Amino acid sequence: MHAARATVASLAIAAALAWARPADASAAIGLGADYLLDPEIGEFQLTLAVAKPLARHLSVGARFGAMLLSEPTRVGVPIDVKLRIRMDRLYLEGLVGPWIVFDDDDALKLHAGVGFGLLTGGMSLGLEVGYLDPTAMVGVRLAFPL
């Protein structure tokens, strides 16, 4: 039931951000690659992220898209709510949400992570360390603003 509430909350935030004024909201297309420590598999993502500023250096947003897991090959949908702090050209963010993995015994998985990286005018590049039920994960993120 907890995962269902997280899914509803994630979708509600994404919907609210979709109706935000364009001047205030931002969107980015992202690519990600992760290594899951146990059972030692890879995971790749293509995501769309939307965000709305809360304060000068603080924003709230959502990230969702498609993912591919290896060994055995499965597809899924990552959904996260994120809180980002910007410090000049650097960022620190926290993410949490349900990730749906199709063709898996436990299709709904909790994801939580902390990301940090570099912001430039044309892209952001960062690292993310987190947890995807039932294992730890580490990955890289590359995003391009729309």
Phi, psi and omega in degrees: 000327180298320179294325178295319177296320179296321178296314179297317179296317179299315180293324178295318179293318178299319179294318179297319179291331179295331180267004180292155177297135184303326180294332182266330185268158176226159179220151179212148173259134186231156174237142179218151174221129183233155172242119177269125189293323180218103036254040176054065178232164177259159180214134180235146184227151165232118187230161170241129180241138174236148182212154178226130179294138172259325179210181185307315183244015185230133177222156175240146182198188179220151178226131180208158181174219181232148178222158178230124177254146180261162171046080354281156182292124177220157176243162180196185181231110174276133178228122180224147166259138182227150175237121186241135173250126178256133177232093187054249182263008180247157175221155174224131182219152173245141183227144175206144178168174178274139171246129182260123180245117180282155181059040178229145179301322179246085189294327183261115184239140176281133174239135173216139182201166175235130180237152176210153182180195186247136177251132171234175181297327185255353181191169170230144181226128183205177177244149176226133175241132184196199183224130172233111188316119013248031187219163175280158180214153175222141184203174177243151180228140175226126182225146179237125180294147178262000000 
